[in-house]
Coordinates of C-alpha atoms and ligand atoms in Angstrom, one line a residue:
M2 CA 96.3 71.6 131.0
D3 CA 99.2 70.4 128.9
V4 CA 97.9 70.9 125.4
Q5 CA 99.3 68.7 122.6
R6 CA 96.5 68.3 120.1
I7 CA 94.5 71.3 118.8
G8 CA 91.3 71.1 116.7
V9 CA 90.4 74.0 114.4
V10 CA 86.9 74.2 113.1
G11 CA 86.5 76.2 109.9
L12 CA 89.6 76.5 107.7
G13 CA 88.8 79.8 106.0
A14 CA 91.0 82.9 106.2
M15 CA 91.4 82.7 109.9
G16 CA 91.2 79.0 110.7
A17 CA 93.8 78.0 108.1
G18 CA 96.1 80.7 109.5
I19 CA 95.5 79.4 113.1
A20 CA 96.1 75.8 112.0
Q21 CA 99.3 76.9 110.3
V22 CA 100.8 78.7 113.4
A23 CA 99.7 75.7 115.6
T24 CA 101.4 73.1 113.5
E25 CA 104.5 75.2 113.1
A26 CA 104.7 75.5 116.9
G27 CA 104.7 71.7 117.2
F28 CA 101.1 71.0 118.1
D29 CA 99.2 68.1 116.4
V30 CA 96.4 69.8 114.5
V31 CA 93.2 68.5 113.2
G32 CA 91.1 70.9 111.1
R33 CA 87.4 70.4 110.4
E34 CA 85.8 71.7 107.2
V35 CA 82.3 71.1 105.8
T36 CA 83.7 69.4 102.7
A37 CA 86.8 67.4 102.0
D38 CA 87.6 69.7 99.1
L39 CA 87.7 72.7 101.4
G40 CA 89.9 70.8 103.8
D41 CA 92.3 69.9 101.0
A42 CA 92.3 73.5 99.7
A43 CA 93.2 74.8 103.1
T44 CA 96.0 72.2 103.5
A45 CA 97.3 73.2 100.1
R46 CA 97.3 76.9 101.1
I47 CA 99.2 76.1 104.3
G48 CA 101.7 74.0 102.4
H49 CA 102.2 76.9 99.9
F50 CA 102.9 79.4 102.7
L51 CA 105.3 77.0 104.4
T52 CA 107.1 76.4 101.1
R53 CA 107.5 80.2 100.7
K54 CA 109.0 80.3 104.2
V55 CA 111.5 77.7 103.2
E56 CA 112.4 79.7 100.0
K57 CA 112.9 82.8 102.1
G58 CA 115.2 80.9 104.5
Q59 CA 112.7 81.3 107.5
R60 CA 112.2 77.5 107.8
T61 CA 114.1 74.4 106.7
E62 CA 112.6 71.8 104.4
E63 CA 112.6 69.3 107.3
E64 CA 110.6 71.8 109.5
R65 CA 108.1 72.3 106.7
A66 CA 107.7 68.6 106.2
A67 CA 107.3 68.0 110.0
A68 CA 104.7 70.7 110.3
M69 CA 102.7 69.3 107.4
S70 CA 102.9 65.8 108.9
R71 CA 101.3 67.1 112.1
L72 CA 98.3 68.5 110.2
T73 CA 95.2 66.4 109.3
T74 CA 91.8 67.4 108.2
T75 CA 88.3 65.9 108.6
T76 CA 84.7 66.6 107.8
D77 CA 83.6 64.6 110.8
L78 CA 83.4 66.6 114.0
S79 CA 84.1 63.4 116.0
G80 CA 87.6 63.6 114.6
L81 CA 88.2 66.3 117.3
A82 CA 87.3 63.8 120.1
D83 CA 90.8 63.6 121.5
C84 CA 91.8 67.3 121.2
D85 CA 92.9 69.2 124.3
L86 CA 91.8 72.5 122.8
V87 CA 89.4 73.3 119.9
V88 CA 89.5 76.8 118.3
E89 CA 86.3 77.6 116.4
A90 CA 86.7 79.9 113.3
I91 CA 83.5 79.4 111.3
V92 CA 81.1 82.1 110.0
E93 CA 80.4 85.0 112.3
E94 CA 76.8 84.0 113.1
L95 CA 75.6 83.5 116.6
G96 CA 73.2 80.7 115.7
A97 CA 75.8 78.7 113.8
K98 CA 78.4 79.1 116.5
R99 CA 76.0 78.1 119.3
E100 CA 74.9 75.0 117.3
L101 CA 78.6 74.0 116.8
F102 CA 79.5 74.5 120.5
E103 CA 76.5 72.2 121.4
E104 CA 78.0 69.6 119.1
L105 CA 81.5 70.1 120.3
E106 CA 80.4 69.6 123.9
R107 CA 79.0 66.2 122.8
V108 CA 82.1 65.0 120.9
C109 CA 85.0 66.5 122.8
R110 CA 86.6 65.2 126.1
P111 CA 84.9 66.8 129.1
D112 CA 88.3 68.5 130.1
A113 CA 88.9 69.9 126.6
V114 CA 88.9 73.7 126.4
L115 CA 86.6 75.1 123.7
A116 CA 87.6 78.5 122.2
T117 CA 85.9 80.8 119.8
N118 CA 87.7 83.2 117.4
T119 CA 84.7 85.5 117.2
S120 CA 85.4 89.2 116.5
A121 CA 82.3 90.8 117.7
L122 CA 79.9 88.2 119.1
S123 CA 79.5 87.6 122.8
V124 CA 81.6 84.7 124.0
T125 CA 79.3 84.3 127.0
E126 CA 76.3 83.8 124.7
I127 CA 78.2 81.2 122.7
A128 CA 79.3 79.4 125.9
A129 CA 75.7 79.4 127.1
A130 CA 74.8 76.9 124.3
T131 CA 76.8 74.3 126.3
T132 CA 76.2 72.8 129.7
S133 CA 79.8 73.4 130.6
P134 CA 80.4 77.1 129.9
E135 CA 83.3 77.1 132.3
R136 CA 85.5 75.5 129.6
V137 CA 84.6 78.1 127.0
V138 CA 86.9 81.1 126.3
G139 CA 87.6 83.5 123.4
M140 CA 90.9 83.3 121.5
H141 CA 90.7 86.3 119.1
F142 CA 93.5 86.0 116.6
F143 CA 94.1 88.9 114.1
N144 CA 94.3 88.6 110.4
P145 CA 96.5 87.3 108.9
A146 CA 97.0 84.9 111.9
P147 CA 100.5 83.7 110.9
L148 CA 101.8 87.3 110.8
M149 CA 99.9 89.3 113.5
P150 CA 101.4 88.7 117.0
L151 CA 98.3 89.6 119.1
V152 CA 95.8 87.1 120.5
E153 CA 93.1 88.5 122.8
V154 CA 92.3 85.8 125.4
V155 CA 88.7 86.5 126.4
R156 CA 87.3 85.5 129.7
A157 CA 83.5 85.0 129.4
E158 CA 81.2 85.4 132.4
L159 CA 81.6 81.7 133.5
S160 CA 85.0 80.8 132.1
S161 CA 87.2 79.0 134.6
D162 CA 90.6 80.1 135.6
D163 CA 92.0 76.8 134.3
A164 CA 90.4 77.3 130.8
V165 CA 91.8 80.9 130.6
A166 CA 95.3 79.7 131.8
T167 CA 95.3 76.9 129.2
A168 CA 94.5 79.4 126.4
L169 CA 97.2 81.8 127.7
G170 CA 99.7 78.9 127.8
V171 CA 98.9 77.9 124.2
V172 CA 99.3 81.5 123.0
E173 CA 102.7 81.7 124.6
R174 CA 103.8 78.4 122.9
L175 CA 102.6 79.8 119.6
G176 CA 105.1 82.6 120.2
K177 CA 102.4 85.2 120.2
V178 CA 101.5 88.1 122.5
A179 CA 98.4 87.4 124.7
V180 CA 96.2 90.2 126.1
P181 CA 93.7 88.7 128.6
C182 CA 90.5 90.7 128.7
H183 CA 86.9 90.3 129.7
D184 CA 84.0 89.6 127.3
T185 CA 83.0 93.1 126.2
P186 CA 81.8 94.1 122.7
G187 CA 84.8 94.3 120.4
F188 CA 87.1 93.2 123.2
V189 CA 90.0 95.7 123.2
V190 CA 91.4 96.4 119.7
N191 CA 88.1 96.4 117.7
R192 CA 86.3 98.4 120.4
I193 CA 88.9 101.2 119.7
L194 CA 89.8 100.6 116.1
I195 CA 86.3 100.2 114.5
P196 CA 84.9 103.6 115.6
L197 CA 88.2 105.2 114.8
L198 CA 88.2 103.8 111.2
N199 CA 84.6 104.9 110.8
D200 CA 85.6 108.4 111.9
C201 CA 88.4 108.4 109.3
V202 CA 85.9 107.5 106.6
R203 CA 83.6 110.3 107.7
A204 CA 86.5 112.7 107.7
L205 CA 87.1 111.8 104.0
D206 CA 83.8 113.4 103.1
E207 CA 83.8 116.2 105.7
A208 CA 87.3 117.4 104.9
R209 CA 86.8 116.6 101.2
V210 CA 90.1 114.8 100.9
T211 CA 91.1 111.8 98.8
P212 CA 91.9 108.4 100.3
E213 CA 95.5 109.0 99.3
A214 CA 95.5 112.3 101.2
L215 CA 93.8 110.9 104.3
D216 CA 96.3 108.0 104.4
A217 CA 99.2 110.5 104.0
A218 CA 97.7 112.6 106.8
M219 CA 97.5 109.7 109.3
T220 CA 100.8 108.0 108.4
N221 CA 102.8 111.3 108.4
G222 CA 100.8 113.2 111.1
A223 CA 99.9 110.4 113.5
G224 CA 102.6 107.9 112.9
W225 CA 100.2 105.2 111.8
P226 CA 102.1 102.3 110.1
M227 CA 99.5 102.3 107.3
G228 CA 96.7 104.7 106.4
P229 CA 93.1 104.0 107.3
C230 CA 91.9 103.5 103.8
T231 CA 94.7 101.1 103.1
L232 CA 93.8 99.3 106.3
V233 CA 90.1 99.0 105.6
D234 CA 90.9 97.7 102.2
L235 CA 93.1 95.1 103.7
V236 CA 90.6 94.0 106.4
G237 CA 87.8 93.8 103.8
I238 CA 85.1 96.4 103.6
D239 CA 82.4 93.7 104.1
V240 CA 84.2 92.4 107.3
H241 CA 84.6 95.9 108.6
V242 CA 80.9 96.9 107.9
H243 CA 79.7 93.6 109.6
A244 CA 81.8 94.2 112.7
S245 CA 80.6 97.9 112.8
E246 CA 77.0 96.8 112.6
A247 CA 77.5 94.2 115.4
L248 CA 79.2 96.7 117.7
Y249 CA 76.5 99.4 117.0
E250 CA 73.8 96.9 117.8
K251 CA 75.4 96.2 121.2
L252 CA 76.7 99.6 122.2
R253 CA 74.3 102.0 120.4
E254 CA 77.1 104.6 120.0
P255 CA 76.7 106.5 116.7
R256 CA 80.4 106.3 115.9
M257 CA 80.1 102.4 115.9
A258 CA 77.6 102.5 113.0
P259 CA 79.2 101.9 109.6
P260 CA 79.3 105.2 107.5
P261 CA 76.9 105.0 104.5
R262 CA 79.8 105.4 102.1
L263 CA 81.2 102.0 103.4
V264 CA 77.8 100.3 103.3
A265 CA 77.4 101.5 99.6
M266 CA 80.9 100.2 98.7
R267 CA 80.1 96.8 100.3
N268 CA 76.8 96.6 98.5
A269 CA 78.5 97.4 95.2
G270 CA 81.0 94.6 95.7
L271 CA 83.9 97.0 96.4
L272 CA 85.4 94.9 99.2
G273 CA 89.0 96.1 99.1
R274 CA 92.1 94.1 98.3
K275 CA 90.3 90.7 98.1
S276 CA 87.9 91.9 95.3
G277 CA 90.5 94.0 93.5
R278 CA 88.8 97.3 94.3
G279 CA 88.0 99.3 97.4
F280 CA 89.4 102.8 98.1
Y281 CA 92.2 101.7 95.9
T282 CA 92.4 99.5 92.8
Y283 CA 94.6 96.3 93.1
T284 CA 95.9 94.4 90.1
Ligands
NAD304 N1 88.7 87.8 108.7 C1 89.1 88.5 109.7 O1 89.7 89.6 109.6 C2 88.9 88.0 111.1 C3 89.8 88.4 112.2 C4 89.6 87.9 113.5 C5 88.5 87.0 113.7 N2 87.7 86.7 112.7 C6 86.6 85.7 113.0 O2 87.0 84.4 112.6 C7 85.9 83.7 112.2 C8 86.1 83.1 110.8 O3 86.3 84.2 109.9 P1 87.0 84.0 108.5 O4 87.3 85.4 108.0 O5 88.1 83.0 108.6 O6 85.8 83.4 107.7 P2 85.8 82.6 106.3 O7 84.5 82.7 105.7 O8 87.1 82.8 105.5 O9 86.0 81.0 106.8 C9 84.9 80.3 107.5 C10 85.1 78.9 107.1 O10 84.3 78.1 108.0 C11 83.8 77.0 107.3 N3 82.6 76.5 108.0 C12 81.4 77.0 108.2 N4 80.6 76.3 109.0 C13 81.4 75.3 109.4 C14 81.3 74.2 110.3 N5 80.1 74.0 111.0 N6 82.3 73.3 110.5 C15 83.5 73.5 109.9 N7 83.7 74.5 109.0 C16 82.7 75.4 108.8 C17 83.5 77.6 105.9 O11 83.4 76.5 104.9 C18 84.7 78.5 105.7 O12 85.7 77.9 105.1 C19 84.7 84.6 112.3 O13 84.1 84.4 113.6 C20 85.3 86.0 112.2 O14 84.5 87.0 112.8 C21 87.9 87.1 111.4

C-alpha cells in the first residue's frame, strides 16, 4: 500500500520519536494521546528537537516548519480514521494493547495496517484481539527512535505478506534499516542483548569489579561502543527489568531473569540516566 498518513498512538518516549521521524520523512502524522496537554507536550518536544537540528545545520528552517505543519495531535481515536498505517506505542501491557487494537479495528479503514511497537509482548496475541489479524504487524523501533537506525519488522502468525511489505516500505522511506523477523520473544536484538546485559551485571558481583571497570573491560576488550552499565543506565533500569521479566516468563531461561541487584535498584528508584542515578550519577 502507498502510505501517506501515519497515526501514532501514545506520544511518550517512543511514540514522539516515531512521530518525529515520520513527519521529517514527509508523511502526514496524527498522534493520539490520552489528554490534550500530553499531545501538546509531545509536539513541543518534537519542535524542540527539530529546532536543535536547524541550529546544528542538519535541517533548514523551512524543513522544520514543513515537518511541524504535517504533524497534528488528537485525543479522539477516530482522528486516525483515514490513516494508512497506525503505529501503537502505549504502555507495555497486553490488556491495554489488546483493548486499543480492538478499538483501532473499529475506527480505522479496513485496509489500514496496524503496527505495534511492543518490545517483549507477543504481536500475535495483540493481533488476536482483532477480527483482522492479517493486517497486524510489529514495528519495533529502538530508543531514541530519531537516532537509532534499526526497526525490527515483525511477522505475527497471521500477518499478511501485504501488511509486512507495507511496514518494510515505510521503514525504507524513513531512511532506517529494517530487519524482518518472526514473532518470537524479544525478537532479535532483545533476545540476545537482555540476557547478555544480565550476565554483565552478574559478573560485576562475581568478579568484584566496579561499574567503571566492567565498562572499561567491555569497551576495550570486546570493542563495545559503550559499556554495559552505561547502556543499562541509558535504557532505564525499570525498562530493562520489565523486559527481562517478560522474556523470563516466556522462555524460562535463568539468564533472562533480572539479577536481584537490578531489581533492588529499580525498587529504590535508581532508574539510570532518567532519574539522575543508576550505576552512575548524572547531574
Ligand atoms: N523505551 C524504550 O526503550 C522502548 C524501546 C522500544 C520499544 N518500546 C515500547 O514502546 C512502547 C511505549 O514505550 P515508551 O517508553 O514510549 O512509554 P512511555 O511511558 O514513555 O509512553 C507511553 C505513552 O502512551 C500514552 N498512552 C497510554 N495509553 C494510551 C492510549 N490508550 N492512547 C493514547 N496514548 C496512550 C501515555 O500517556 C504515554 O505518554 C512500549 O510498548 C514499549 O515496550 C520502548
